[in-house]
Structure formats: structure tokens, C-alpha cells
Coordinates of C-alpha atoms and ligand atoms in Angstrom, one line a residue:
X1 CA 0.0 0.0 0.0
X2 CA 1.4 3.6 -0.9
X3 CA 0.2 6.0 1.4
X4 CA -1.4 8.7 -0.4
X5 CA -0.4 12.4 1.5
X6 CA -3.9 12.8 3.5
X7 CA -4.8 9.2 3.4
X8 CA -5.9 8.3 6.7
X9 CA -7.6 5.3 9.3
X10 CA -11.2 6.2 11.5
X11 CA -11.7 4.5 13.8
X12 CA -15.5 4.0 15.8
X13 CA -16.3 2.9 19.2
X14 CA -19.9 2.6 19.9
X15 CA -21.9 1.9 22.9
X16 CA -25.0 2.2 24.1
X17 CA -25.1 5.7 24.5
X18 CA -22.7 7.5 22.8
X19 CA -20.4 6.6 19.5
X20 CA -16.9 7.9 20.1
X21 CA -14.7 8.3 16.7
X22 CA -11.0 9.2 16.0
X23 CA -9.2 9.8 12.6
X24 CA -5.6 8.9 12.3
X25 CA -3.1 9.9 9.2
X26 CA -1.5 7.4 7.7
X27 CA 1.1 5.8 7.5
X28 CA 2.1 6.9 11.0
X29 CA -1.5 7.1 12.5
X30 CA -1.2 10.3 14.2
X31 CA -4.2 11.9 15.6
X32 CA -6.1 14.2 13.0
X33 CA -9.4 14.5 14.7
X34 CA -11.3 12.9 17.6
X35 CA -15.0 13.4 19.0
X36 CA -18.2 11.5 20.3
X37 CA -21.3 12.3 20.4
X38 CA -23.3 11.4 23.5
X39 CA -26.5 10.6 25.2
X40 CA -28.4 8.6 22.4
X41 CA -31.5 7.9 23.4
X42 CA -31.4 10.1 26.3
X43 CA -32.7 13.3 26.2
X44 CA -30.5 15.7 24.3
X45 CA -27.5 14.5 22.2
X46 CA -24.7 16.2 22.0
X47 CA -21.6 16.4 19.5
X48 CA -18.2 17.8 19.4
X49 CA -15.0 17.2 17.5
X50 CA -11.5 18.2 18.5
X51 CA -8.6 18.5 16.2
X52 CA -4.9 16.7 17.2
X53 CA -4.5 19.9 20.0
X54 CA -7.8 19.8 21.5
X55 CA -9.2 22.8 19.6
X56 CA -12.8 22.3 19.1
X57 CA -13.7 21.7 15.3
X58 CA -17.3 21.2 15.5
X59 CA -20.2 21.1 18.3
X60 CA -23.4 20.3 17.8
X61 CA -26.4 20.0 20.3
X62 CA -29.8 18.4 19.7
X63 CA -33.1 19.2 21.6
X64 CA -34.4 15.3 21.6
X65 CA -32.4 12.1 21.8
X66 CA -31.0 11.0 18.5
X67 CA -30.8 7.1 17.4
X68 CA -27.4 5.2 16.5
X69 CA -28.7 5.3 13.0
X70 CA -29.1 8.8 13.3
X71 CA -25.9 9.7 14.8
X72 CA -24.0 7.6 12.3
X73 CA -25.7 9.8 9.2
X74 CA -24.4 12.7 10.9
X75 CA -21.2 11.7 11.8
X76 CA -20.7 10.9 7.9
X77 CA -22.2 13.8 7.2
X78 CA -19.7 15.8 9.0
X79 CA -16.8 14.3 8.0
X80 CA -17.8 14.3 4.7
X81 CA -17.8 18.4 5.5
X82 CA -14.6 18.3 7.7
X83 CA -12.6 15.7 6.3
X84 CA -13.0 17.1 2.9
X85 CA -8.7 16.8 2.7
X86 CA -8.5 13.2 3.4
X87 CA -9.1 10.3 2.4
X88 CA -10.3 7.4 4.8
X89 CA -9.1 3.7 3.3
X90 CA -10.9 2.2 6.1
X91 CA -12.6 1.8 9.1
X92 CA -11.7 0.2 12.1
X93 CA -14.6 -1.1 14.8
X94 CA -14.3 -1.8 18.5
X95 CA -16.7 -4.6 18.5
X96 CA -17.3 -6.1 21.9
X97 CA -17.4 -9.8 21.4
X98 CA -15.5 -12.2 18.5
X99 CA -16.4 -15.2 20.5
X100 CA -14.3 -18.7 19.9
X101 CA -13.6 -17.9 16.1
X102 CA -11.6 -14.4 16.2
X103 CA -8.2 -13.8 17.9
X104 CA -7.0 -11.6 15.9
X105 CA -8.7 -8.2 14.1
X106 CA -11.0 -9.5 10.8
X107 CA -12.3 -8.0 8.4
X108 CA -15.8 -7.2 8.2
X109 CA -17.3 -8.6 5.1
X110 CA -20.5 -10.7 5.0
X111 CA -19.8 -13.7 6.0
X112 CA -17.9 -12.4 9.1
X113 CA -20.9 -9.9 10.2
X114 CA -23.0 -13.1 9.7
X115 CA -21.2 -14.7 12.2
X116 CA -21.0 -12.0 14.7
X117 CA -24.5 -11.6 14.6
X118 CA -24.8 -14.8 15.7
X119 CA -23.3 -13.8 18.7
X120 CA -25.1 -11.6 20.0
X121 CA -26.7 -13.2 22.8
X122 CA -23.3 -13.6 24.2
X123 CA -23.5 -9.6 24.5
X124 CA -26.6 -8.3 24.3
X125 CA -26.3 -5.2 25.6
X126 CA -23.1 -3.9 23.6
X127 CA -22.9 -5.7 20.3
X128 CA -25.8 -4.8 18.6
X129 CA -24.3 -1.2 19.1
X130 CA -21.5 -2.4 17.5
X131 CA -22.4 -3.9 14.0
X132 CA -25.1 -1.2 13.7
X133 CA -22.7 1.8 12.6
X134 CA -20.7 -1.4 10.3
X135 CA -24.0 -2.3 8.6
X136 CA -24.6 1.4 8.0
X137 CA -21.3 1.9 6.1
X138 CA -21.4 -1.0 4.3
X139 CA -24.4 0.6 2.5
X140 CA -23.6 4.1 2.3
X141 CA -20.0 3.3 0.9
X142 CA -19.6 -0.7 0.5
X143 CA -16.4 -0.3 -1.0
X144 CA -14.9 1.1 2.0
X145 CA -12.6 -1.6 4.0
X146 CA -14.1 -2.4 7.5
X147 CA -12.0 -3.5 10.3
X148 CA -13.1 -5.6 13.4
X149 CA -10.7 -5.2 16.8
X150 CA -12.5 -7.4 19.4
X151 CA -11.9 -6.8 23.0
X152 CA -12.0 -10.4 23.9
X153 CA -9.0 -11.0 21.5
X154 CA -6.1 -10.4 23.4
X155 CA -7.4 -12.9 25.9
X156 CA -7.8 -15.8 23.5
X157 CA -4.3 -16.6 24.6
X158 CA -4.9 -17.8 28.0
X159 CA -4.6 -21.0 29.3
X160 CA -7.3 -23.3 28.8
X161 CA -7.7 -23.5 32.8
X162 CA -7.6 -19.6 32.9
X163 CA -10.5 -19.5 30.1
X164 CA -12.7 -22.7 31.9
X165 CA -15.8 -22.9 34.6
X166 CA -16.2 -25.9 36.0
X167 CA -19.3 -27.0 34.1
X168 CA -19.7 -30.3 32.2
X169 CA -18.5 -30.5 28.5
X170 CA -21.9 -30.3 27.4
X171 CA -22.4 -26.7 28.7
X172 CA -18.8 -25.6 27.7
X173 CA -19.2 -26.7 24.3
X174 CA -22.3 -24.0 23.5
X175 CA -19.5 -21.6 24.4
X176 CA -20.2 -21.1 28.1
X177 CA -16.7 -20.3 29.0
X178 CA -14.5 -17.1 30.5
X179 CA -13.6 -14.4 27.3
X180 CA -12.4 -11.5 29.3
X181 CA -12.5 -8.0 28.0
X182 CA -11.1 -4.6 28.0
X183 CA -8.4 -6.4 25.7
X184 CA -7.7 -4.1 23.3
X185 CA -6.6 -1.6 26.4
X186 CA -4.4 -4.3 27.5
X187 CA -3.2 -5.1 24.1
X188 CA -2.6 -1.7 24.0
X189 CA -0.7 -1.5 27.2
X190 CA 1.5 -4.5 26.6
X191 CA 2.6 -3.1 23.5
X192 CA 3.6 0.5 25.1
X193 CA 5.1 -0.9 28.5
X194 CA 8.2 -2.4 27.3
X195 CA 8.9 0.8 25.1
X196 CA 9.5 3.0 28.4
X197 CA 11.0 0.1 30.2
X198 CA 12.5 -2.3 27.8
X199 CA 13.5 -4.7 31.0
X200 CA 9.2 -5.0 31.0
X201 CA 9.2 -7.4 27.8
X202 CA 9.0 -10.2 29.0
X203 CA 7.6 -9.4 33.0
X204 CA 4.9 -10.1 35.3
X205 CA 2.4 -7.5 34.8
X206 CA -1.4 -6.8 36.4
X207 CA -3.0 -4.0 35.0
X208 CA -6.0 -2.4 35.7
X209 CA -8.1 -0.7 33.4
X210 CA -10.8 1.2 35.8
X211 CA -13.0 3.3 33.9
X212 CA -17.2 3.1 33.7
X213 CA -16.3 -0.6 32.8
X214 CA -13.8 -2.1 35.3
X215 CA -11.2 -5.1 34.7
X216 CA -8.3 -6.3 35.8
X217 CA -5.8 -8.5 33.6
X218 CA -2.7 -10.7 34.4
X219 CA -0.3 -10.9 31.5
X220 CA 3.2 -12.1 31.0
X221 CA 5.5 -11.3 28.0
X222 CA 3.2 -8.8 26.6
X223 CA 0.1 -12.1 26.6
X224 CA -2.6 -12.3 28.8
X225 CA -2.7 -14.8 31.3
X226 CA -5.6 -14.6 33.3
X227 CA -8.4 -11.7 33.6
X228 CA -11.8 -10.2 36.2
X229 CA -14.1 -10.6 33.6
X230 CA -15.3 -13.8 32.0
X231 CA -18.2 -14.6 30.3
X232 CA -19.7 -11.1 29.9
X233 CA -18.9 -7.6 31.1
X234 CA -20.5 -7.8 34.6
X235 CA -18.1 -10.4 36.1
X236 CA -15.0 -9.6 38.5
X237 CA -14.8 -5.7 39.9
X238 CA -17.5 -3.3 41.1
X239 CA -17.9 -1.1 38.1
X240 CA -19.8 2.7 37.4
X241 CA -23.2 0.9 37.6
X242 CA -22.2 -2.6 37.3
X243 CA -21.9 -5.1 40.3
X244 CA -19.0 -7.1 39.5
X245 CA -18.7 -10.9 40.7
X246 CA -21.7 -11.9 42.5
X247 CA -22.4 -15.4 43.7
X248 CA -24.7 -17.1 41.4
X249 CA -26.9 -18.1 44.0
X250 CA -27.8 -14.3 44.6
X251 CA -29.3 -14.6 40.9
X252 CA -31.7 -17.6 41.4
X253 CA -32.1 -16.3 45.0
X254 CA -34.0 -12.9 43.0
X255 CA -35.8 -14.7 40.8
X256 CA -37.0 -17.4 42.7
X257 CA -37.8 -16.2 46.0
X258 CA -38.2 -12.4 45.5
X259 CA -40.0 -13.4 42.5
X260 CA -38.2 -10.5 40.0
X261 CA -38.2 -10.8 36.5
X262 CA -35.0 -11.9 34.6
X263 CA -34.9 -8.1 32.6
X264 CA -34.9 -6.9 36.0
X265 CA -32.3 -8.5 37.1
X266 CA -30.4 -7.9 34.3
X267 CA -31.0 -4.2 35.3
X268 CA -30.2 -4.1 38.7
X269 CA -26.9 -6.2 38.1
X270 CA -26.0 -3.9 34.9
X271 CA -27.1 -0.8 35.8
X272 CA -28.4 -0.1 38.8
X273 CA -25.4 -1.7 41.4
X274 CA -21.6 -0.8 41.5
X275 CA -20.6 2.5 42.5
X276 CA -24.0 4.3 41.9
X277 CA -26.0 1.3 43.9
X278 CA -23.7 1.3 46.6
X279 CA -23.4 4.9 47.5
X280 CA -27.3 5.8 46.2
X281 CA -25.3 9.3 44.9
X282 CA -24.0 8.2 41.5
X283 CA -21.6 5.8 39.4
X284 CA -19.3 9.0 38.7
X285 CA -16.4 8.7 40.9
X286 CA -15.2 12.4 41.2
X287 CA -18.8 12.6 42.8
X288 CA -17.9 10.4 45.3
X289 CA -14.4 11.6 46.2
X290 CA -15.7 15.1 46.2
X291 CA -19.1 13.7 48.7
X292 CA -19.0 13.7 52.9
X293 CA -21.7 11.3 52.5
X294 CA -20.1 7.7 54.3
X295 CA -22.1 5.3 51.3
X296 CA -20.0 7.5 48.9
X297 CA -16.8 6.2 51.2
X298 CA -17.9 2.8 51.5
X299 CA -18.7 2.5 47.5
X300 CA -15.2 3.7 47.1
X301 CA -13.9 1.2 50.0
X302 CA -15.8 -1.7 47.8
X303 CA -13.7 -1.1 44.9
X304 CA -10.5 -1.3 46.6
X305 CA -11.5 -3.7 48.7
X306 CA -12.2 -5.6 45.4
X307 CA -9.4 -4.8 43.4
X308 CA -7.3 -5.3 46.4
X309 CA -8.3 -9.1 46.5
X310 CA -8.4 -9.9 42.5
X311 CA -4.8 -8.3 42.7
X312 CA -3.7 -11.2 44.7
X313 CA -5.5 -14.0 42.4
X314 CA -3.6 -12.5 39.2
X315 CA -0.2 -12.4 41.0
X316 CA -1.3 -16.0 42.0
X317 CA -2.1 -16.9 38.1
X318 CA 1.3 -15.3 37.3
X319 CA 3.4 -16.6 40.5
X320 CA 4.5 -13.4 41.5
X321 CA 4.5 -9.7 40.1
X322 CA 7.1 -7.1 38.6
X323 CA 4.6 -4.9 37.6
X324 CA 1.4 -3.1 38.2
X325 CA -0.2 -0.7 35.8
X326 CA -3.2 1.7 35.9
X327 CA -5.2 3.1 33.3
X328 CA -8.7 4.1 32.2
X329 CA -10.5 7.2 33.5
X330 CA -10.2 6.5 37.2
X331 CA -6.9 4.5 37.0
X332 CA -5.1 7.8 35.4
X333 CA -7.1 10.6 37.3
X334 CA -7.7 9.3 41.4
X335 CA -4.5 9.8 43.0
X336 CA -6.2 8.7 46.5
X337 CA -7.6 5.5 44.8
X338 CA -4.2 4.1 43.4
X339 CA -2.7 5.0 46.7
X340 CA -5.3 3.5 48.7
X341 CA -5.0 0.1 46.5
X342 CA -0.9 0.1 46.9
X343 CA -1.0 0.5 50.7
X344 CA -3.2 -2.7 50.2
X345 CA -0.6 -4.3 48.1
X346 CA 2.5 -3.4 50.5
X347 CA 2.6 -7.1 51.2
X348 CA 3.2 -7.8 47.6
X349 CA 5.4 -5.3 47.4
X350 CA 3.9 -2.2 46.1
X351 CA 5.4 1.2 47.4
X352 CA 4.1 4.6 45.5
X353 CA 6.2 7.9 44.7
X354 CA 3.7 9.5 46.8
X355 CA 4.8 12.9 45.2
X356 CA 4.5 11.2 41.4
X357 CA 1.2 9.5 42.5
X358 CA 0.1 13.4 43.3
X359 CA 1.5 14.9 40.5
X360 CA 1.7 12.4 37.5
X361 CA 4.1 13.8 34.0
X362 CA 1.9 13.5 31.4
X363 CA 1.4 10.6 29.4
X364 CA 3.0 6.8 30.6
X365 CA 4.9 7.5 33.9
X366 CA 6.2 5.3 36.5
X367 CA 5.2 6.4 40.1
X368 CA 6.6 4.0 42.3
X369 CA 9.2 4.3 45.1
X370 CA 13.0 3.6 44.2
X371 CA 12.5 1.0 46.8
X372 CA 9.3 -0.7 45.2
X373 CA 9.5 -4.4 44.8
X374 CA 7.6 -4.0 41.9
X375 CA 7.4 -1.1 39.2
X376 CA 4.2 1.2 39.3
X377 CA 2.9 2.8 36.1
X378 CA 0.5 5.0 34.6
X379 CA -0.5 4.0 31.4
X380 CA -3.6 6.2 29.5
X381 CA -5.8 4.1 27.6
X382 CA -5.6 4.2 24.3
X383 CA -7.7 1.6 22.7
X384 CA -8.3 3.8 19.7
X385 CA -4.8 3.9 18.5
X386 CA -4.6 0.0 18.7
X387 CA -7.1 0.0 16.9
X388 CA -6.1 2.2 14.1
X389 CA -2.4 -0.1 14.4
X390 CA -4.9 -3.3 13.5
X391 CA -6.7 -1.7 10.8
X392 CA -3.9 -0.4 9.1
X393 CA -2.2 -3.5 9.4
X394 CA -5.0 -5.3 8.1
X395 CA -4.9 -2.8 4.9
X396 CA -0.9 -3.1 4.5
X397 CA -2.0 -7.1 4.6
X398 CA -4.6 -7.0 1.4
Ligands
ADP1 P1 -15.4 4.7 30.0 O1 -15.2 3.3 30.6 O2 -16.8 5.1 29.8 O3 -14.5 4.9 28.8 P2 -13.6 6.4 31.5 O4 -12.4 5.6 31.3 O5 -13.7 7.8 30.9 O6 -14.9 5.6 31.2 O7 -13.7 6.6 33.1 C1 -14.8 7.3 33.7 C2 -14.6 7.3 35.2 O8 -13.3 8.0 35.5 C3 -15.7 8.0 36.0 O9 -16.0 7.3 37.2 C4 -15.0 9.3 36.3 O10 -15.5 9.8 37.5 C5 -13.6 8.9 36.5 N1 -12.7 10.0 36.5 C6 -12.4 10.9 35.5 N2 -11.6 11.9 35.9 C7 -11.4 11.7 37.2 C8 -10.7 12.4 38.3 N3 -10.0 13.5 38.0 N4 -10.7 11.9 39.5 C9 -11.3 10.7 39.8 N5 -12.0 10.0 38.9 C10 -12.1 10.5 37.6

């Protein structure tokens, strides 16, 4: 492929709410444009765009909720208006869920869409967002290359153990097994670690990516080993609004004696628990740190609590640890979180910078002590740019 001057990657992340996009030049995929538009189906939708220095290039409110369907039209629409100097070869997809079949990015032609679709009651809540804006495209422009980046992936590699319930063969074999997400952070991480500390390439590292969503993952030489979530999104930590690992027993316990309905379940465990059901004040956790109120404290407490203990299972899974990494929205941000979790993890080790844990450099930074048993790092997520890496790849590939 000979890059053409303005020839460049997009890349699309949508969820339920909101479909974030970036734009990346080729060959080198540096950031042209990024924005999201936010709060589908909730009230008013809002837009805006920001060029590669934060300068907004286009905003956009609307008095009613718009659809995914809607949102997509005018995100084309406005690139089509804004992006006028380059050329996009393709399109890369954050798509939730590639089951057993995909371990590696695909791309999305028919009989590969057929296939995730097929999927879909493996995550019903998120991939039906996902194919919708791929569909769209595939009609306005089906000549345009398509990219698929799954965020189970990455964990594809795991042991068989790692990736196992203990459930007869029969029930394993319709796919009942542990996928793990969040991969394409990690997979993202694992490739950026070693290039600030080479000695990294082939460690023991946990990281944590803590944003709305919340997961942990063990991985050594740059592969992951073991991760918090399993078979969908709600296993292993407390999340925003989700409640993390609960004992199955709680579920038949809800449905069988308190006599709720399975979509209300689904509810309370997706989006009614976690941060926001614990403290009744919200799933934002700048509200709680900034709140006197003690179930704002103890929401927090759960969470560290939480991470505290799946910290010691993935330095189990990896016998030991020369590494712990932060990243997502309140991995990078909440100083008082990261150094509540490493005076948790002193027996492993762990000793902050308690001035770099404050004050953070920009971008990846280490903030552990000299004396730290194990290195301490702030990585921001950036699944977008591995993403933009696969789909280019993919193109350089055809
Ligand atoms: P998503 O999973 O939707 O991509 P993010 O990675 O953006 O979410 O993380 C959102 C979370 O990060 C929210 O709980 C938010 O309160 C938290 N967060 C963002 N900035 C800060 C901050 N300065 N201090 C503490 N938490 C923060």
C-alpha cells in the first residue's frame, strides 16, 4: 500500500449511548481529529470534535435524543464536510465480542458480520451497538474496508484453565466459557510498556483498566494470562453501575424467592449496582471523592477492597508480580484511589512515589518508590490507537 499524502484510518467505538470516533493519518496514525457524540436515546445529544490539539472543530447539540442510526448519518455527514482533505481507506470497529472464532482483528465482510451476529446473545447489551454503525457503512460506501478489533481477542491466549468454569462438556461446548474483555486496552498497554522500560518485555504484569467498565488483567511477555471478567462484562470488579462478581446463587435467590423478572435483574446487576448502587449518589467517581456522605466512602472502600483481593489471584495466576499498571478514566485521574490500592498491596510489594502519585508527568509515567519491589505505572488508555495499528495492518495485509 502507498500511502497517499492525506490518506488516513477512522476509527468508531460505539456503545449504548454514545459513539466515540477518532481519525488517524496514515502511515504513521497520528491523531487528525477525535470526538463522540453522547447521550443517544437520552434526552439531548450532544456532539463535538477536537482536532490533534484539542481545539474544538465542531459542536453540535440536539433538543431530543438522537438514534445510532441517526448519529452515524451525521457523523458521515460531518466528515464528509470536515474531512473534505483526506481520504479514509478504512474503518476500524471496536466490537465487543468475537467469540471462539476471532483472535486476531477480521475484516468485516458478509460472511464475518453473519457470524457475529450470531453472537449476539453472548453480549446483548453492547454488540448490537457495535455492528449497527458497520452495517450502516457497508451501505452508504460498500467499497470502503471495514475493520473488526474485538476486545475479547487479546485474551484468546490464555490457558485453557484460565479461560474454563467448571461446568460439564456439554455446557462448555455451547461456548459457556471465560472471554475477558477490555483487551484491546491491554493489548494496547502491553505493547507500550516495554517501550519506556524495555526490561518490561517479558515481565509479570497486572494491569487495571478502571473506567465506567472495570477489569483487571494478568499478563506475562506482553500475553494475557488470566483476567476479572469472564463470560460477559458484569463479572470480577464493582464497576460505574455494574456489580462485578456476585455469587450465582444471589441470581436464582432474586428470581425465585423475590419473585423479580429476569430483565430486571439484568437491570439491577448492569445498571443499577456498583458504584452508583452502593453509594445511592452516582456511578461518577469524582462525585464520590468530592461527597462527605459515608455510602459515597464505602462504594469507594468496595472497589478497593475488590481490586485489592483480585490483585492477589492475578499475581497468583502469574506466580509473583514485577509490575502493576493503571489506566482508564479512574486508574489515570484518582490519586487517593491508586494509593489507597498500593498500601493494600505493600505485602506484595507495592510502594508509590507518593509525590509522582500526586503529581503524575503527562502521558505513561512510573510512580513507584525507588524501593518498590515492583514497578508502578500509569499507562492512559488508548484503545483507539490499537485499533487504528490493527486496521492499518490489516490494509498493508490486502
Ligand atoms: P469509560 O469506561 O466510559 O471509557 P472512562 O475511562 O472515561 O470511562 O472513566 C470514567 C470514570 O473516570 C468515571 O468514574 C470518572 O468519575 C472517573 N474520573 C475521570 N476523571 C477523574 C478524576 N479527575 N478523578 C477521579 N475520577 C475520575
Amino acid at each position: 500500500m502507498q500511502p497517499h499524502a492525506t490518506d488516513c484510518v477512522a476509527v468508531i467505538n460505539a456503545g449504548s449511548s454514545s459513539i466515540k470516533f477518532s481519525v488517524h493519518r496514515l502511515p504513521d496514525l497520528a491523531l487528525a481529529f477525535k470526538g463522540r457524540i453522547e447521550n443517544l436515546y437520552r434526552g439531548a445529544t450532544r456532539f463535538i470534535a477536537q482536532d490533534a490539539d484539542g481545539a474544538t472543530v465542531g459542536e453540535r447539540s440536539w433538543p431530543d435524543a438522537l438514534d445510532h442510526h441517526a448519529g452515524m448519518a451525521f457523523l458521515i455527514d460531518f466528515a464528509e464536510r470536515e474531512l473534505a482533505g483526506y481520504r479514509v481507506r478504512a474503518v476500524g470497529h471496536r466490537i465487543v465480542h468475537g467469540g471462539v472464532d476471532y483472535s486476531g482483528p477480521q475484516r468485516l465482510i458478509e460472511p464475518v458480520l453473519e457470524r457475529l451476529e450470531r453472537l449476539v446473545p453472548l453480549a446483548p447489551l453492547h454488540l448490537p451497538h457495535n455492528l449497527a454503525p458497520v452495517r450502516a457503512l457497508m451501505a452508504l460506501a460498500p467499497g470502503l474496508p471495514q475493520v473488526g478489533c474485538f476486545d475479547t481477542a487479546f485474551h484468546t491466549a490464555q490457558p485453557a484453565l484460565a479461560q474454563a468454569f467448571a461446568l460439564p462438556p456439554a455446557i462448555t461446548d455451547l461456548g459457556i466459557r471465560r472471554y475477558g474483555f477490555h483487551g484491546l486496552s491491554y493489548e494496547y498497554i502491553a505493547a507500550t510498556l516495554p517501550q519506556h522500560e524495555p526490561a518490561l518485555a517479558g515481565a509479570r504484569v497486572v494491569a487495571a483498566h478502571l473506567g465506567n467498565g472495570a477489569s483487571m488483567c494478568a499478563m506475562r511477555g506482553g500475553r494475557s494470562v488470566a483476567s476479572t471478567m469472564g463470560f460477559t462484562a458484569v463479572d470480577g470488579l464493582p464497576m460505574g453501575t455494574r456489580c462485578g462478581a456476585l455469587d450465582p446463587g444471589v441470581v436464582i435467590y432474586l428470581i425465585e424467592e423475590l419473585g423479580m423478572e429476569v430483565s430486571s435483574v439484568q437491570r439491577l446487576m448492569y445498571q443499577e449496582s456498583g458504584l452508583l448502587g452502593v453509594s445511592g449518589l452516582s456511578s461518577d467517581m469524582r462525585t464520590l471523592e468530592a461527597s462527605s456522605d459515608p455510602r459515597a466512602q464505602l462504594a469507594i472502600d468496595l472497589l478497593v477492597y475488590r481490586i485489592g483481593r483480585e490483585l492477589g489471584s492475578l499475581a497468583a495466576s502469574l506466580g509473583g508480580l514485577d509490575a502493576l499498571v493503571f489506566s482508564g478514566g479512574i486508574g489515570e485521574n484518582s490519586a487517593r484511589l491508586r494509593a489507597a490500592v498500593c498500601r493494600d498491596a505493600a505485602w506484595l510489594g507495592a510502594e508509590l512515589d507518593p509525590g509522582l502519585n500526586a503529581a503524575p508527568p503527562p502521558g505513561v509515567a512510573r510512580i513507584s518508590a525507588p524501593a518498590s519491589r515492583m514497578s508502578i505505572w500509569l499507562v492512559p488508555a488508548n484503545e483507539e490507537l490499537m485499533i487504528a495499528r490493527h486496521t492499518r495492518d490489516l490494509l498493508e495485509e490486502a
